[in-house]
PDB file of C-alpha atoms and ligand atoms in Angstrom:
ATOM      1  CA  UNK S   1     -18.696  63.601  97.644  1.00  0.00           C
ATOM      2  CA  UNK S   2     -15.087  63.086  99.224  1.00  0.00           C
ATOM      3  CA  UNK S   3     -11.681  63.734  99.096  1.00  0.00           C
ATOM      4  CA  UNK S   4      -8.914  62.190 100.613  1.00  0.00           C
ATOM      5  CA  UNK S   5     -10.689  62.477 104.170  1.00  0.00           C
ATOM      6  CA  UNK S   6     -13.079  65.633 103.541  1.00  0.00           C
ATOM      7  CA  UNK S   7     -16.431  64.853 103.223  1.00  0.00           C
ATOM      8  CA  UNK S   8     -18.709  67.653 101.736  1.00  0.00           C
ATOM      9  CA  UNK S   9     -22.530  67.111 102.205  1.00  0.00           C
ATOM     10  CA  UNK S  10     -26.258  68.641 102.808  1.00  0.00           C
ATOM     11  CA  UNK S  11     -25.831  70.658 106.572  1.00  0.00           C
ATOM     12  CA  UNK S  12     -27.753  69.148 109.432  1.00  0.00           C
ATOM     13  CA  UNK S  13     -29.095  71.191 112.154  1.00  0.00           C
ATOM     14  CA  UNK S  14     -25.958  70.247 114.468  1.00  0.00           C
ATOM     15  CA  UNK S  15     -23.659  72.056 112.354  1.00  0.00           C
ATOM     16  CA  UNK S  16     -25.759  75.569 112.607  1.00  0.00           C
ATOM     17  CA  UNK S  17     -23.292  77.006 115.243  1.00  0.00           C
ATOM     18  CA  UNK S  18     -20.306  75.845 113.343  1.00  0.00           C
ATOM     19  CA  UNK S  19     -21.588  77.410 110.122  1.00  0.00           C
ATOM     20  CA  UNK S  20     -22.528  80.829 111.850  1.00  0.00           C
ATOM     21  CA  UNK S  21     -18.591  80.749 113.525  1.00  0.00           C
ATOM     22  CA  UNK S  22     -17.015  80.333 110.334  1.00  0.00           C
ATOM     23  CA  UNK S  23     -18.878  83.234 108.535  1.00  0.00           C
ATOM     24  CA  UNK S  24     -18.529  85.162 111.167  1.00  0.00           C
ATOM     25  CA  UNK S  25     -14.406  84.768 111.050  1.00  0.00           C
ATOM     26  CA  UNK S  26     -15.126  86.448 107.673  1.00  0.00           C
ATOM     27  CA  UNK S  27     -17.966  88.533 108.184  1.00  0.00           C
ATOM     28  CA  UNK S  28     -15.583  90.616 110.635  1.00  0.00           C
ATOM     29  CA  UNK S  29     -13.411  91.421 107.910  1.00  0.00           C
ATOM     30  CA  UNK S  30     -16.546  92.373 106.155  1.00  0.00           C
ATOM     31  CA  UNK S  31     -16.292  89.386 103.459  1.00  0.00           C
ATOM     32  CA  UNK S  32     -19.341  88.447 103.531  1.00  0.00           C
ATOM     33  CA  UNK S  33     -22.386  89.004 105.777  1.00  0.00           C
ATOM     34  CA  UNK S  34     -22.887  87.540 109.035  1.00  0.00           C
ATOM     35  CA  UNK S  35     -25.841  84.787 109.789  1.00  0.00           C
ATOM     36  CA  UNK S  36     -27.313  84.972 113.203  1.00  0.00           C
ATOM     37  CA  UNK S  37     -27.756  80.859 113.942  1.00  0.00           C
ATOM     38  CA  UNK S  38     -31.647  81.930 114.140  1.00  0.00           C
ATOM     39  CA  UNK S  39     -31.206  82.525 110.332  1.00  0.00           C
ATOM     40  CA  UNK S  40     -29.224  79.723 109.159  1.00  0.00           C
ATOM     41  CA  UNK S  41     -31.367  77.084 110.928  1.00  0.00           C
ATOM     42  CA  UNK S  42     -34.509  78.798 108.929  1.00  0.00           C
ATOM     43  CA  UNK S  43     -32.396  78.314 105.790  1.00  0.00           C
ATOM     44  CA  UNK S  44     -30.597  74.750 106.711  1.00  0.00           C
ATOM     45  CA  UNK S  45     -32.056  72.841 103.610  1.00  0.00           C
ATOM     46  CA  UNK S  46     -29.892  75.417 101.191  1.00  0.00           C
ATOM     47  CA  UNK S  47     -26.558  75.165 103.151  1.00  0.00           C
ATOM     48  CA  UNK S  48     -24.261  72.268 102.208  1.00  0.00           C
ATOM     49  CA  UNK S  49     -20.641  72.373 104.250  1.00  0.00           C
ATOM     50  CA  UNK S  50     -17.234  70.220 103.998  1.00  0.00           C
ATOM     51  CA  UNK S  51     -16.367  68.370 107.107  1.00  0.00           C
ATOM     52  CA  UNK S  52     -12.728  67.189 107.916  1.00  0.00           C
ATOM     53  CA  UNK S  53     -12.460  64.540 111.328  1.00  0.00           C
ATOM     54  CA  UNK S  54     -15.266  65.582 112.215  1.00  0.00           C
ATOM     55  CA  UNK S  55     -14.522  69.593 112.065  1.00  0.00           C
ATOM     56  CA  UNK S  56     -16.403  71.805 110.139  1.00  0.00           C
ATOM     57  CA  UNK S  57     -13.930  73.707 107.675  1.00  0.00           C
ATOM     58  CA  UNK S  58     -16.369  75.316 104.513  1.00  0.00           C
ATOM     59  CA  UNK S  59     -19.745  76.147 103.989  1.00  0.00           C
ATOM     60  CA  UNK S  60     -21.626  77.251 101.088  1.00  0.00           C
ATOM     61  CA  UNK S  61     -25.439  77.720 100.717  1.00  0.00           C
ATOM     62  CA  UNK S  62     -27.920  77.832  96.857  1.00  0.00           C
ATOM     63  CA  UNK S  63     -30.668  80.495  97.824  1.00  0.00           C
ATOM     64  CA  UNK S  64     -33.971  79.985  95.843  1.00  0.00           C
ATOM     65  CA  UNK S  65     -35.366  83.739  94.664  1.00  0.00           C
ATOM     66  CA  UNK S  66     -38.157  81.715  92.373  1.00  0.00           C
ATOM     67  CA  UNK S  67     -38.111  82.484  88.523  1.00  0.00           C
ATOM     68  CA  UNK S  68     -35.271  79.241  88.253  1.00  0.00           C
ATOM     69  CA  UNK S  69     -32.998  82.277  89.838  1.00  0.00           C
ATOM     70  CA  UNK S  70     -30.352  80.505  92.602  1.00  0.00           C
ATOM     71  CA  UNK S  71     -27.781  82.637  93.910  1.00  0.00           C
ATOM     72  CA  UNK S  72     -24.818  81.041  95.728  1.00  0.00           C
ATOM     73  CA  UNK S  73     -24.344  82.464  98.592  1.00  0.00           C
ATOM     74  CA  UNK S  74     -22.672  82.091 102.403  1.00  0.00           C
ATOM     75  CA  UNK S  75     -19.447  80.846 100.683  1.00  0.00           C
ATOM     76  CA  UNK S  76     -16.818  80.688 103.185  1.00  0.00           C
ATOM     77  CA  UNK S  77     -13.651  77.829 103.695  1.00  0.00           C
ATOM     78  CA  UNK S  78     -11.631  78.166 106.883  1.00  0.00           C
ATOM     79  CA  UNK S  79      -8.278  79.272 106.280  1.00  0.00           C
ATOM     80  CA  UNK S  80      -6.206  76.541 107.151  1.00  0.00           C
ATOM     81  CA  UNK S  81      -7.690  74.713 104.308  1.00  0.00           C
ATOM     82  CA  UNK S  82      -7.862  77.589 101.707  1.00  0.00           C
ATOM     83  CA  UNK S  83      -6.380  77.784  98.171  1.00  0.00           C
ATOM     84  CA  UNK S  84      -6.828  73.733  97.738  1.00  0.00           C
ATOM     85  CA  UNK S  85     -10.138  73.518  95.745  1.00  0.00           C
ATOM     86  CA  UNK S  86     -12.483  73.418  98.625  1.00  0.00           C
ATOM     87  CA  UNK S  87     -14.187  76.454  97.601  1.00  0.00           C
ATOM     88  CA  UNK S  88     -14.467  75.273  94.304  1.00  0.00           C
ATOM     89  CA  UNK S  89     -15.575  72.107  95.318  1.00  0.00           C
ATOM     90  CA  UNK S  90     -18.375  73.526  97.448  1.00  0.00           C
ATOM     91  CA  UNK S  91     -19.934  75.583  94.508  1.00  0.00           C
ATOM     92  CA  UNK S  92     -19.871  72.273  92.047  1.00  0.00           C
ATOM     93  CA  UNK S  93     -22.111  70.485  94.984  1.00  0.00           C
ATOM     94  CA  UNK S  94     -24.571  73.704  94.708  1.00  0.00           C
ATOM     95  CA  UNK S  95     -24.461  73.826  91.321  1.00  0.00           C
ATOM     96  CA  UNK S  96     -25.631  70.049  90.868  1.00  0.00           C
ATOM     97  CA  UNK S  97     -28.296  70.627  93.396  1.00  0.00           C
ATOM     98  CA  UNK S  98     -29.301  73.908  91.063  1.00  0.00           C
ATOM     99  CA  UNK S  99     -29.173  71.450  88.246  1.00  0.00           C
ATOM    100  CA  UNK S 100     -32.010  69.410  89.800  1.00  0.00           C
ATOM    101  CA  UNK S 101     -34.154  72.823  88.913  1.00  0.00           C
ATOM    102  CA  UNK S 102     -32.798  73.111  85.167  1.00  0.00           C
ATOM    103  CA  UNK S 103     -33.042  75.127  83.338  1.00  0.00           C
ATOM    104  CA  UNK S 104     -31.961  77.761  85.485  1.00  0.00           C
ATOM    105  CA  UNK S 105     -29.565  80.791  86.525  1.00  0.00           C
ATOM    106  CA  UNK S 106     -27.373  80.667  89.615  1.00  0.00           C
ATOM    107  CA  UNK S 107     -25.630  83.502  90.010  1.00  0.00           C
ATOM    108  CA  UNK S 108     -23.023  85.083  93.128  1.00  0.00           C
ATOM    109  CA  UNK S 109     -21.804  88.202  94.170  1.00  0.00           C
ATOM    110  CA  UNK S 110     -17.869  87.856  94.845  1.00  0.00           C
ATOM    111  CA  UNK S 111     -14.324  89.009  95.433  1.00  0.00           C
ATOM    112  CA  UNK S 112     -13.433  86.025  93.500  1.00  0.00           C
ATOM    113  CA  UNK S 113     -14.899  86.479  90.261  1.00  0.00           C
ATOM    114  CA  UNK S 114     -11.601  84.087  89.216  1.00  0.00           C
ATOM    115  CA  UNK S 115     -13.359  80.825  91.234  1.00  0.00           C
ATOM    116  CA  UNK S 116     -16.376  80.901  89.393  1.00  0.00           C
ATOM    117  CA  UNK S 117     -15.385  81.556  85.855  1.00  0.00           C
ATOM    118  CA  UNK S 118     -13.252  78.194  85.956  1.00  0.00           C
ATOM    119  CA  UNK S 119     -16.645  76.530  87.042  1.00  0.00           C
ATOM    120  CA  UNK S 120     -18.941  78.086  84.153  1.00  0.00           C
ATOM    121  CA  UNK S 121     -19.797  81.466  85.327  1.00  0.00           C
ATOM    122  CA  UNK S 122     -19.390  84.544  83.733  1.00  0.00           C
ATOM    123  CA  UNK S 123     -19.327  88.376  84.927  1.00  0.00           C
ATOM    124  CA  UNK S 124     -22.553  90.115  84.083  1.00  0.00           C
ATOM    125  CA  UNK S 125     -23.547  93.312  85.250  1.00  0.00           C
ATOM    126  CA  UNK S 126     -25.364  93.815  88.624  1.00  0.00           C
ATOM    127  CA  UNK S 127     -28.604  95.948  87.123  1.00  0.00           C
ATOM    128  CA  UNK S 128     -29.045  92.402  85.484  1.00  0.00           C
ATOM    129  CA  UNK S 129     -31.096  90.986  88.363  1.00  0.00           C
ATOM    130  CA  UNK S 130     -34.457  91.905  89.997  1.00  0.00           C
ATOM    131  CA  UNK S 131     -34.655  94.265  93.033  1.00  0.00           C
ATOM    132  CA  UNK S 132     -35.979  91.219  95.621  1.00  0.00           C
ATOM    133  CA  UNK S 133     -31.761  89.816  95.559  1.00  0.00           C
ATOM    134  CA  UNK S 134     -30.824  92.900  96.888  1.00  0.00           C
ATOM    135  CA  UNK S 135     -32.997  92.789 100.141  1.00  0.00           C
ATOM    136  CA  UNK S 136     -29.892  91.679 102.456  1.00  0.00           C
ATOM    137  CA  UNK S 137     -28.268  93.992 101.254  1.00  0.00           C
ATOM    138  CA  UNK S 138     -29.505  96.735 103.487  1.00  0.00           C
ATOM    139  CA  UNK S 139     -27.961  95.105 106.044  1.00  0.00           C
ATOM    140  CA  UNK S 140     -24.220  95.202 104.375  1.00  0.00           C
ATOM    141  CA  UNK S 141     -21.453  97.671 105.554  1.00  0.00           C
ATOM    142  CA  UNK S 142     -20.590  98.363 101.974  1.00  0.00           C
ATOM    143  CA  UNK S 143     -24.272  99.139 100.851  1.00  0.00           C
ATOM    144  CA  UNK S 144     -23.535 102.276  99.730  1.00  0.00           C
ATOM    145  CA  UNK S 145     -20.177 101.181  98.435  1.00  0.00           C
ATOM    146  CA  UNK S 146     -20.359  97.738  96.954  1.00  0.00           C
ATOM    147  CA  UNK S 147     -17.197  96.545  94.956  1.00  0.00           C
ATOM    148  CA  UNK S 148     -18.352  93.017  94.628  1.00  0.00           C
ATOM    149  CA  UNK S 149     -18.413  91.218  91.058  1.00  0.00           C
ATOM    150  CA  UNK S 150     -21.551  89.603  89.889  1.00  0.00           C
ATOM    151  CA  UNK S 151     -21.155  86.119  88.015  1.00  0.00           C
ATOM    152  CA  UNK S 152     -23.770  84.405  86.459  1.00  0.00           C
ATOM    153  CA  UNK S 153     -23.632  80.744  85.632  1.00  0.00           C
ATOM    154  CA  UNK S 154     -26.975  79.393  83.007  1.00  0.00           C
ATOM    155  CA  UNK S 155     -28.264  75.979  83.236  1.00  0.00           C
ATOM    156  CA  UNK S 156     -30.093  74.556  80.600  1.00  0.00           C
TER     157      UNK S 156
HETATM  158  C1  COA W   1     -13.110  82.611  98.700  1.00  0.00           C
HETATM  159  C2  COA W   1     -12.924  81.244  99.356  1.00  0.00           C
HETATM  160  C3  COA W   1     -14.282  80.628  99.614  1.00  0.00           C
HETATM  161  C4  COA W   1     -12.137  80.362  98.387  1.00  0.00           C
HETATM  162  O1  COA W   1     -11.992  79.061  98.962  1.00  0.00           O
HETATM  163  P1  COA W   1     -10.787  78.121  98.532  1.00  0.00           P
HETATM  164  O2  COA W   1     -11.028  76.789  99.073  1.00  0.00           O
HETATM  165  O3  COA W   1      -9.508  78.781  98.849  1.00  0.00           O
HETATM  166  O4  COA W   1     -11.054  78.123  96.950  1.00  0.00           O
HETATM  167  P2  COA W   1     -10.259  77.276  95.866  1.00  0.00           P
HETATM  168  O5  COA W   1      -9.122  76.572  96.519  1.00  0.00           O
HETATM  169  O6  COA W   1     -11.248  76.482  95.129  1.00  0.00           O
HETATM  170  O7  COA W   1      -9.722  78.410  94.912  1.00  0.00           O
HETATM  171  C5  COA W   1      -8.838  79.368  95.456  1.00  0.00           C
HETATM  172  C6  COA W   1      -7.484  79.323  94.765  1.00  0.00           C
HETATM  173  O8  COA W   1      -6.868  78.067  94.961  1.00  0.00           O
HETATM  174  C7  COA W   1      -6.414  77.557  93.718  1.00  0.00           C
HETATM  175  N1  COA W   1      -6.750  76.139  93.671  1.00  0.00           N
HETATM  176  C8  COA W   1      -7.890  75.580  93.237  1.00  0.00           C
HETATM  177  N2  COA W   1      -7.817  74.250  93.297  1.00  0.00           N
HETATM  178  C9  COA W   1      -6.628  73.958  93.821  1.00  0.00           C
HETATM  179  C10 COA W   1      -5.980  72.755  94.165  1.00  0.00           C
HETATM  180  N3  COA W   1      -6.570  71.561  93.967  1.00  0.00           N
HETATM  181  N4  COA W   1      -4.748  72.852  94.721  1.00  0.00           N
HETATM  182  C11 COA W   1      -4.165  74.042  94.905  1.00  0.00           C
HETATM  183  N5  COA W   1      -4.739  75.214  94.603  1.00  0.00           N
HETATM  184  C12 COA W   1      -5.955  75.173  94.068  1.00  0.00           C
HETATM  185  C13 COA W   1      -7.126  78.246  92.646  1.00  0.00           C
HETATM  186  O9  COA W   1      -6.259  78.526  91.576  1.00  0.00           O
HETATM  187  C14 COA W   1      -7.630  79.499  93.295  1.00  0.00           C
HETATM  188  O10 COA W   1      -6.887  80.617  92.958  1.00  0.00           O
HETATM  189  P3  COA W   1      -7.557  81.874  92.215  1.00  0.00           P
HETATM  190  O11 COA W   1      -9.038  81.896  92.526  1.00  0.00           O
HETATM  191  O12 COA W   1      -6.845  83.069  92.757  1.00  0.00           O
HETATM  192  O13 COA W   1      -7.299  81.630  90.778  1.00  0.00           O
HETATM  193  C15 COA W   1     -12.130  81.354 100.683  1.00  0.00           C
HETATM  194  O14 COA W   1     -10.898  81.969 100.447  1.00  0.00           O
HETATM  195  C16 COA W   1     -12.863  82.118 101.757  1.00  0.00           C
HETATM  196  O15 COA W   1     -13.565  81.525 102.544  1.00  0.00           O
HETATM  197  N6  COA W   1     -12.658  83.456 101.768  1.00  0.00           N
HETATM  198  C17 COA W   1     -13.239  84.284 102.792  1.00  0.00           C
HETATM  199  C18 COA W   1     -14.743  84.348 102.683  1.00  0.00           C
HETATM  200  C19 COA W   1     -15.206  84.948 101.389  1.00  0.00           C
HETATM  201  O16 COA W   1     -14.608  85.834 100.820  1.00  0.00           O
HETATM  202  N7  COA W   1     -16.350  84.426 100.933  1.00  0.00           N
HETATM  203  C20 COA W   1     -17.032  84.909  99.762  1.00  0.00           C
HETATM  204  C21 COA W   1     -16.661  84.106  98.556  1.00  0.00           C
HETATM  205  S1  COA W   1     -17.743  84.493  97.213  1.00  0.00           S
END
């Protein structure tokens, strides 16, 4: 897929330290949770990222809980290219790869419920999904104090 000059495709193991940089931008601010590179090479077939001259500028990964349950996940677009349709962008390329799997439920847990409704999703409540997506979350500053939104998008 491209636009104008940004190309968004499947990650390759060079852009591992790239991906774990740009979460980590966000991941300070406690947007979303940090991936040690360790991690996100493990997981490289589920990331997909945007690439702009050659620089790295989104990410986005489609995490595979079994059950036809993807959750979208990783989401992040560097800020000098934010508020264009990047982000957006990068969750239509996950959800065609989920579609490979239909029928199925992809599903996210966001600040910006607003994103995914315009691409399908709606909010559903968090008790909605099985105890084995909330493993990471142990490892979340907010654990005990989570405001995030969960959307649920179903393929069938
Ligand atoms: C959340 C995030 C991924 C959104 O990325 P983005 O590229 O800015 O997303 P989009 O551009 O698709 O959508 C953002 C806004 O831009 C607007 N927009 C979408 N397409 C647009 C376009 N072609 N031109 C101008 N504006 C556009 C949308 O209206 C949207 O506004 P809204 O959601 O308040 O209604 C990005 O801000 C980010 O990385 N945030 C920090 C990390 C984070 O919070 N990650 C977790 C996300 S679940």
């Amino acid at each position: 897929m491209e636009t104008e000059s940004i190309i968004i495709r499947d990650a390759v193991e060079t852009d591992v330290m790239s991906i774990h940089l740009l979460l980590a931008g966000y991941a300070r601010e406690q947007l979303l949770l940090a991936r040690p590179p360790e991690d996100i090479l493990y997981h490289l077939a589920n990331f997909v990222v945007a690439e702009k001259d050659g620089k790295l500028i989104a990410c986005g990964a489609l995490r595979d809980f079994g059950s036809s349950l993807f959750e979208v996940r990783s989401l992040a677009v560097d800020s000098c290219h934010a508020g264009k349709g990047l982000g957006s962008q990068i969750v239509g390329y996950l959800i065609e790869r989920a579609k490979r799997k239909r029928p199925c439920r992809v599903f996210a847990l966001t600040y910006h419920p607003a994103l995914f409704m315009r691409l399908g999703f709606h909010r559903v409540t968090k008790e909605l999904f099985p105890p084995k997506i909330w493993c990471d979350c142990s490892k979340c500053p907010k654990k005990d104090n989570c405001d995030e939104e969960a959307v649920l998008l179903e393929l069938e």
